[in-house]
Amino acid sequence: MTAVTTPAADPASSSTVPLRAAIAALPAYVPGARPSGTAWKLSSNENPYPPLTSVLAAIQSAATDVNRYPDMYATELVETIAGHVGVDAAQVVVGNGSVAVLQHVLEAVVEPGDEVLFPWRSFEAYPIITAVSGGTPVTVPVTADGRLDLPAMAAAVTGRTRVVLVCTPNNPTGPVVHADELDAFLAVVPRDVLVVVDEAYLEFVRDPQAPDALAVLRAHPNVVVLRTLSKAYGLAGLRVGYALAEPRLAAGIRAASTPFGVNHLAQRAAIAALQPPAQAEMAQHVDALVAERTRVADALREQGWDVPATQANFVWLATGERTAELAAAATAAGVLVRPFAGEGVRVSIGEVAANDAFLALAATWR
């Protein structure tokens, strides 16, 4: 039998086209580890429940039309979201998940060299999206208990600041911004600076001091509210997010959006998810996850962990230099968590058995 050899790479076939410096320097987005075998996946902030019953039926029905292009403007979905939240349809922009929508927000307003200010640690896509848009990232540390330091963020605003990102609840630490804090912050931020209130985990919030983002939007035309159907609604695999903004800003964001950015199945699923039957089922799932969140956080504190007051569907453990070691031990034990090297681990709330497995493991770490 003749051996097959692979020819050496021809240097002449390698591209010499230079990449933008900002692209070449981008940090890698690290997704939650995917399970193999029987491992519990607590590494991604997903809804562990199966798709909502009526949503699954809508997906199955829509599957017969995937040979056709979707509605480019997602007109029915936009109108459904507008009715759901109580705004005009001209204020709604949809996209391929809230990350893509945020990308379009920055593309619409950020000029090369403009500063984009955000807390850190926060959502790891923020520095990536900022760099891709040509902006300059400026970070402000969160407090020792994982909360956004809005006074420090306000002090960091300069004449070059174009956008401020407010993640509430903050990913990966969990605490929510309080209404009085946000009001005080918006009172001092210049009106030509865009403030994005990122509410990806809104449905899990039970803190009575959390802001009413829609009221904030009505009072401040320089605010954009960002939301998603990936978490509470269980549509992470279909990617539907949306922004709420005053009509002129919304039109600009829409102009920067990818044509046909929300596929046909995703549009039909999202419309079904916002109908009363799915809303009721979703609320039951979220209530159960919030109860589990409380149980897990309380159990961790009883073990001796200092757990921030999370209002999302995850908990945060500041494990410092031991982070990589502990994450590897979790993987070996069949529980996948999300490590942030040198800082801590984020653990999503999953099935009861998965949460129990993690609690048993966390007890050995202490």
Coordinates of C-alpha atoms in Angstrom, one line a residue:
M1 CA 0.0 0.0 0.0
T2 CA 1.5 3.3 -1.0
A3 CA 1.9 5.8 1.8
V4 CA 0.2 9.2 1.4
T5 CA 2.2 12.2 2.4
T6 CA 1.1 15.7 3.0
P7 CA 3.0 18.3 1.0
A8 CA 4.7 21.1 2.9
A9 CA 2.9 24.4 2.9
D10 CA 3.9 26.6 0.0
P11 CA 4.9 30.0 1.4
A12 CA 3.6 31.5 -1.9
S13 CA 0.1 30.3 -1.1
S14 CA 0.0 32.1 2.3
S15 CA -1.7 35.4 2.3
T16 CA 0.4 38.5 2.9
V17 CA -2.7 40.7 3.2
P18 CA -2.3 42.6 6.5
L19 CA -5.1 42.4 9.1
R20 CA -6.2 45.5 10.9
A21 CA -4.0 46.0 14.0
A22 CA -7.2 46.0 16.2
I23 CA -8.3 42.7 14.7
A24 CA -4.9 41.0 15.1
A25 CA -4.9 42.1 18.8
L26 CA -8.4 40.9 19.6
P27 CA -8.8 38.8 22.8
A28 CA -10.5 35.5 22.1
Y29 CA -14.1 35.0 23.1
V30 CA -14.1 31.9 25.2
P31 CA -17.5 30.1 25.1
G32 CA -18.6 27.8 27.8
A33 CA -17.1 24.3 27.5
R34 CA -19.3 21.7 25.8
P35 CA -20.0 18.5 27.6
S36 CA -18.9 15.0 26.5
G37 CA -20.4 11.9 27.9
T38 CA -22.4 12.5 31.1
A39 CA -20.9 15.8 32.2
W40 CA -23.2 18.5 33.6
K41 CA -22.9 21.7 31.6
L42 CA -22.9 24.7 33.9
S43 CA -20.4 26.6 31.8
S44 CA -22.9 28.6 29.6
N45 CA -25.8 30.8 30.8
E46 CA -28.4 28.8 29.1
N47 CA -31.9 27.7 30.2
P48 CA -31.7 24.0 31.1
Y49 CA -35.4 23.4 30.4
P50 CA -36.4 22.1 26.9
P51 CA -37.9 24.6 24.4
L52 CA -41.3 26.0 25.3
T53 CA -44.1 23.8 24.0
S54 CA -45.7 26.4 21.7
V55 CA -42.3 27.6 20.6
L56 CA -41.2 24.2 19.5
A57 CA -44.5 23.8 17.5
A58 CA -43.8 27.1 15.8
I59 CA -40.3 26.0 14.8
Q60 CA -41.6 22.7 13.4
S61 CA -44.3 24.5 11.4
A62 CA -41.8 27.1 10.1
A63 CA -39.3 24.5 9.0
T64 CA -41.2 23.9 5.8
D65 CA -40.3 27.4 4.6
V66 CA -36.6 27.5 5.1
N67 CA -36.0 27.4 1.4
R68 CA -37.3 31.0 1.4
Y69 CA -35.5 34.2 2.7
P70 CA -36.9 35.5 5.9
D71 CA -38.6 38.9 6.3
M72 CA -35.5 41.1 6.1
Y73 CA -37.0 43.6 8.5
A74 CA -38.6 41.0 10.8
T75 CA -41.7 43.2 10.7
E76 CA -44.1 40.9 12.6
L77 CA -41.4 40.2 15.2
V78 CA -40.6 43.9 15.7
E79 CA -44.4 44.7 16.1
T80 CA -44.7 41.8 18.5
I81 CA -41.8 43.0 20.6
A82 CA -43.1 46.6 20.5
G83 CA -46.5 45.4 21.8
H84 CA -44.9 43.2 24.4
V85 CA -42.8 46.0 26.0
G86 CA -45.1 48.9 25.2
V87 CA -43.1 51.1 22.8
D88 CA -43.6 52.1 19.2
A89 CA -42.3 49.7 16.6
A90 CA -40.0 52.4 15.3
Q91 CA -38.1 52.1 18.5
V92 CA -37.3 48.4 18.1
V93 CA -34.3 46.9 16.3
V94 CA -33.8 43.1 16.2
G95 CA -30.7 41.1 15.4
N96 CA -28.8 37.8 15.6
G97 CA -28.7 37.8 19.4
S98 CA -28.0 40.8 21.7
V99 CA -24.3 40.6 21.0
A100 CA -24.9 41.3 17.3
V101 CA -27.3 44.0 18.1
L102 CA -24.7 45.7 20.4
Q103 CA -22.2 45.4 17.5
H104 CA -24.6 47.3 15.3
V105 CA -25.2 49.9 18.0
L106 CA -21.4 50.6 18.2
E107 CA -21.1 50.6 14.4
A108 CA -23.8 53.2 14.2
V109 CA -22.2 55.7 16.6
V110 CA -18.5 55.0 17.2
E111 CA -15.9 56.7 15.1
P112 CA -12.3 55.4 15.1
G113 CA -10.6 56.4 18.3
D114 CA -13.8 57.1 20.2
E115 CA -13.8 55.7 23.7
V116 CA -16.2 52.9 24.8
L117 CA -16.4 52.7 28.6
F118 CA -17.5 49.6 30.4
P119 CA -17.0 47.8 33.8
W120 CA -14.5 45.0 34.2
R121 CA -14.8 42.2 34.8
S122 CA -18.0 42.2 32.7
F123 CA -19.3 40.6 29.6
E124 CA -16.2 39.4 27.7
A125 CA -17.6 40.4 24.3
Y126 CA -17.4 44.1 25.2
P127 CA -13.7 44.6 24.4
I128 CA -14.0 42.5 21.3
I129 CA -17.0 44.4 19.9
T130 CA -15.3 47.7 20.9
A131 CA -12.1 46.9 19.0
V132 CA -14.0 45.7 15.9
S133 CA -16.0 48.9 15.7
G134 CA -12.8 50.9 15.8
G135 CA -13.3 52.2 19.4
T136 CA -10.9 52.4 22.2
P137 CA -11.9 50.3 25.3
V138 CA -11.8 52.0 28.7
T139 CA -12.5 49.8 31.7
V140 CA -13.5 50.6 35.3
P141 CA -13.1 47.9 37.9
V142 CA -16.2 46.5 39.6
T143 CA -16.3 46.7 43.4
A144 CA -15.1 44.0 45.7
D145 CA -18.6 42.5 45.9
G146 CA -19.0 42.4 42.1
R147 CA -21.1 45.5 41.6
L148 CA -20.7 48.2 39.0
D149 CA -19.0 51.3 40.4
L150 CA -21.2 53.9 38.6
P151 CA -19.6 56.9 40.3
A152 CA -16.2 55.8 39.1
M153 CA -17.5 55.1 35.7
A154 CA -19.0 58.6 35.5
A155 CA -15.7 60.1 36.6
A156 CA -14.0 58.1 33.8
V157 CA -16.1 59.8 31.1
T158 CA -14.0 62.1 28.9
G159 CA -14.6 64.3 25.9
R160 CA -13.7 61.3 23.8
T161 CA -16.3 58.9 25.4
R162 CA -19.0 58.0 22.9
V163 CA -20.6 55.0 24.6
V164 CA -20.9 53.6 28.1
L165 CA -22.0 50.0 28.6
V166 CA -24.0 49.2 31.8
C167 CA -24.4 45.5 32.3
T168 CA -27.2 44.8 34.8
P169 CA -27.2 42.1 36.1
N170 CA -23.5 42.1 35.5
N171 CA -22.1 39.0 33.8
P172 CA -20.2 37.2 35.3
T173 CA -20.5 38.6 38.8
G174 CA -24.3 38.8 39.1
P175 CA -25.3 42.0 41.0
V176 CA -27.9 44.4 39.5
V177 CA -27.5 48.2 39.2
H178 CA -30.0 50.0 41.5
A179 CA -32.4 52.6 40.1
D180 CA -31.1 55.5 42.2
E181 CA -27.5 54.7 41.1
L182 CA -28.5 54.7 37.5
D183 CA -30.5 57.9 37.8
A184 CA -27.5 59.7 39.5
F185 CA -25.2 58.4 36.8
L186 CA -27.4 59.5 33.9
A187 CA -27.7 62.9 35.5
V188 CA -24.0 63.6 35.1
V189 CA -23.3 61.8 31.8
P190 CA -23.3 64.2 28.8
R191 CA -26.4 63.9 26.7
D192 CA -24.3 63.2 23.6
V193 CA -22.8 60.1 25.2
L194 CA -24.8 56.9 24.5
V195 CA -25.6 54.7 27.5
V196 CA -26.4 51.1 26.7
V197 CA -28.3 49.3 29.5
D198 CA -27.7 45.7 28.8
E199 CA -30.5 43.6 30.4
A200 CA -29.7 40.1 29.1
Y201 CA -30.9 38.6 32.4
L202 CA -33.9 40.8 33.1
E203 CA -36.4 38.1 33.7
F204 CA -34.4 36.6 36.6
V205 CA -34.2 39.9 38.5
R206 CA -36.1 40.0 41.8
D207 CA -34.4 43.0 43.5
P208 CA -37.0 45.7 44.1
Q209 CA -34.3 48.3 43.7
A210 CA -33.6 47.4 40.1
P211 CA -34.4 50.2 37.6
D212 CA -37.3 50.3 35.2
A213 CA -35.3 50.5 32.0
L214 CA -38.3 51.5 29.9
A215 CA -39.0 54.5 32.2
V216 CA -35.3 55.3 32.0
L217 CA -35.5 55.1 28.2
R218 CA -38.5 57.5 28.1
A219 CA -36.6 60.0 30.3
H220 CA -33.2 59.8 28.6
P221 CA -33.0 59.9 24.7
N222 CA -29.3 59.0 24.9
V223 CA -30.2 55.5 26.4
V224 CA -30.5 52.3 24.5
V225 CA -31.9 49.2 26.2
L226 CA -30.5 45.8 25.1
R227 CA -32.4 42.5 25.7
T228 CA -32.4 38.9 24.5
L229 CA -34.6 35.9 24.2
S230 CA -31.6 33.5 24.6
K231 CA -31.7 33.1 28.4
A232 CA -35.2 33.1 30.0
Y233 CA -36.9 32.1 26.8
G234 CA -34.6 29.3 25.9
L235 CA -33.7 30.5 22.4
A236 CA -29.9 30.5 22.8
G237 CA -29.6 28.2 19.8
L238 CA -31.6 30.5 17.5
R239 CA -30.1 33.9 18.5
V240 CA -32.7 36.6 18.8
G241 CA -31.9 39.9 20.6
Y242 CA -33.2 43.4 20.3
A243 CA -32.5 47.0 21.2
L244 CA -35.0 49.7 22.3
A245 CA -34.1 53.3 21.4
E246 CA -35.6 56.6 20.4
P247 CA -36.6 56.4 16.7
R248 CA -33.7 58.4 15.3
L249 CA -31.1 56.2 17.1
A250 CA -33.1 53.1 16.2
A251 CA -33.1 54.0 12.6
G252 CA -29.3 54.4 12.6
I253 CA -28.8 51.0 14.4
R254 CA -31.1 49.4 11.9
A255 CA -29.2 50.9 9.0
A256 CA -26.0 49.2 10.4
S257 CA -27.7 45.8 10.9
T258 CA -26.9 42.7 8.8
P259 CA -29.6 42.1 6.2
F260 CA -31.7 39.1 7.0
G261 CA -30.0 39.0 10.4
V262 CA -32.7 37.1 12.2
N263 CA -33.5 33.8 10.3
H264 CA -37.0 32.5 9.6
L265 CA -37.1 29.9 12.3
A266 CA -35.8 32.4 14.9
Q267 CA -38.5 34.9 13.9
R268 CA -41.3 32.5 14.2
A269 CA -40.0 31.1 17.5
A270 CA -39.6 34.5 19.0
I271 CA -43.1 35.6 18.0
A272 CA -44.5 32.4 19.6
A273 CA -42.3 33.0 22.7
L274 CA -44.0 36.3 23.4
Q275 CA -47.5 35.0 23.2
P276 CA -49.5 34.3 26.5
P277 CA -49.1 30.4 26.5
A278 CA -45.3 30.6 26.2
Q279 CA -45.1 33.5 28.6
A280 CA -46.8 31.5 31.3
E281 CA -44.6 28.5 30.7
M282 CA -41.5 30.6 30.6
A283 CA -42.5 32.3 33.9
Q284 CA -42.7 28.9 35.6
H285 CA -39.3 27.9 34.4
V286 CA -37.7 31.2 35.5
D287 CA -39.4 31.0 38.9
A288 CA -37.9 27.5 39.4
L289 CA -34.5 28.7 38.3
V290 CA -34.6 31.7 40.7
A291 CA -35.5 29.4 43.5
E292 CA -32.6 27.1 42.6
R293 CA -30.3 30.2 42.4
T294 CA -31.3 31.1 46.0
R295 CA -30.7 27.5 47.2
V296 CA -27.3 27.3 45.5
A297 CA -26.1 30.7 46.7
D298 CA -27.2 30.0 50.2
A299 CA -25.6 26.6 50.3
L300 CA -22.3 28.1 49.0
R301 CA -22.4 30.8 51.7
E302 CA -22.9 28.1 54.3
Q303 CA -19.8 26.4 53.0
G304 CA -17.9 29.6 53.5
W305 CA -17.9 31.1 50.1
D306 CA -18.4 34.9 49.6
V307 CA -21.0 34.9 46.9
P308 CA -22.1 38.2 45.3
A309 CA -25.8 39.1 45.4
T310 CA -26.6 37.6 42.0
Q311 CA -29.8 38.5 40.2
A312 CA -28.9 36.5 37.1
N313 CA -29.1 32.7 36.3
F314 CA -25.6 32.1 37.6
V315 CA -23.3 32.5 40.7
W316 CA -19.8 33.8 40.9
L317 CA -16.9 32.5 43.0
A318 CA -13.8 34.6 43.3
T319 CA -11.2 31.8 43.2
G320 CA -8.2 33.9 42.2
E321 CA -5.0 32.1 41.3
R322 CA -6.7 28.7 41.9
T323 CA -9.2 29.3 39.1
A324 CA -7.7 27.1 36.4
E325 CA -6.9 24.3 38.9
L326 CA -10.4 24.3 40.3
A327 CA -12.1 24.4 36.9
A328 CA -10.0 21.5 35.8
A329 CA -11.0 19.6 38.9
A330 CA -14.6 20.3 38.1
T331 CA -14.3 19.0 34.6
A332 CA -12.6 15.8 35.9
A333 CA -15.6 15.4 38.3
G334 CA -18.1 15.8 35.4
V335 CA -19.2 19.4 36.1
L336 CA -18.3 22.0 33.6
V337 CA -17.9 25.6 34.9
R338 CA -16.8 28.8 33.2
P339 CA -13.3 29.9 34.5
F340 CA -11.9 33.4 34.1
A341 CA -8.2 32.9 34.5
G342 CA -6.8 34.4 37.7
E343 CA -10.2 35.8 38.8
G344 CA -12.9 33.3 39.4
V345 CA -15.5 30.9 38.1
R346 CA -19.0 31.5 36.9
V347 CA -21.4 28.7 37.5
S348 CA -24.8 28.7 35.7
I349 CA -27.9 27.4 37.4
G350 CA -28.9 24.2 35.8
E351 CA -30.9 21.1 36.6
V352 CA -31.3 20.3 40.3
A353 CA -29.0 17.2 40.0
A354 CA -26.3 19.3 38.3
N355 CA -26.5 22.0 41.0
D356 CA -26.2 19.3 43.7
A357 CA -23.1 17.9 41.9
F358 CA -21.5 21.3 41.8
L359 CA -22.3 22.0 45.5
A360 CA -20.7 18.7 46.5
L361 CA -17.6 19.6 44.5
A362 CA -17.5 23.2 45.9
A363 CA -17.5 21.9 49.4
T364 CA -14.3 20.0 48.7
W365 CA -12.6 23.2 47.4
R366 CA -13.0 24.9 50.8

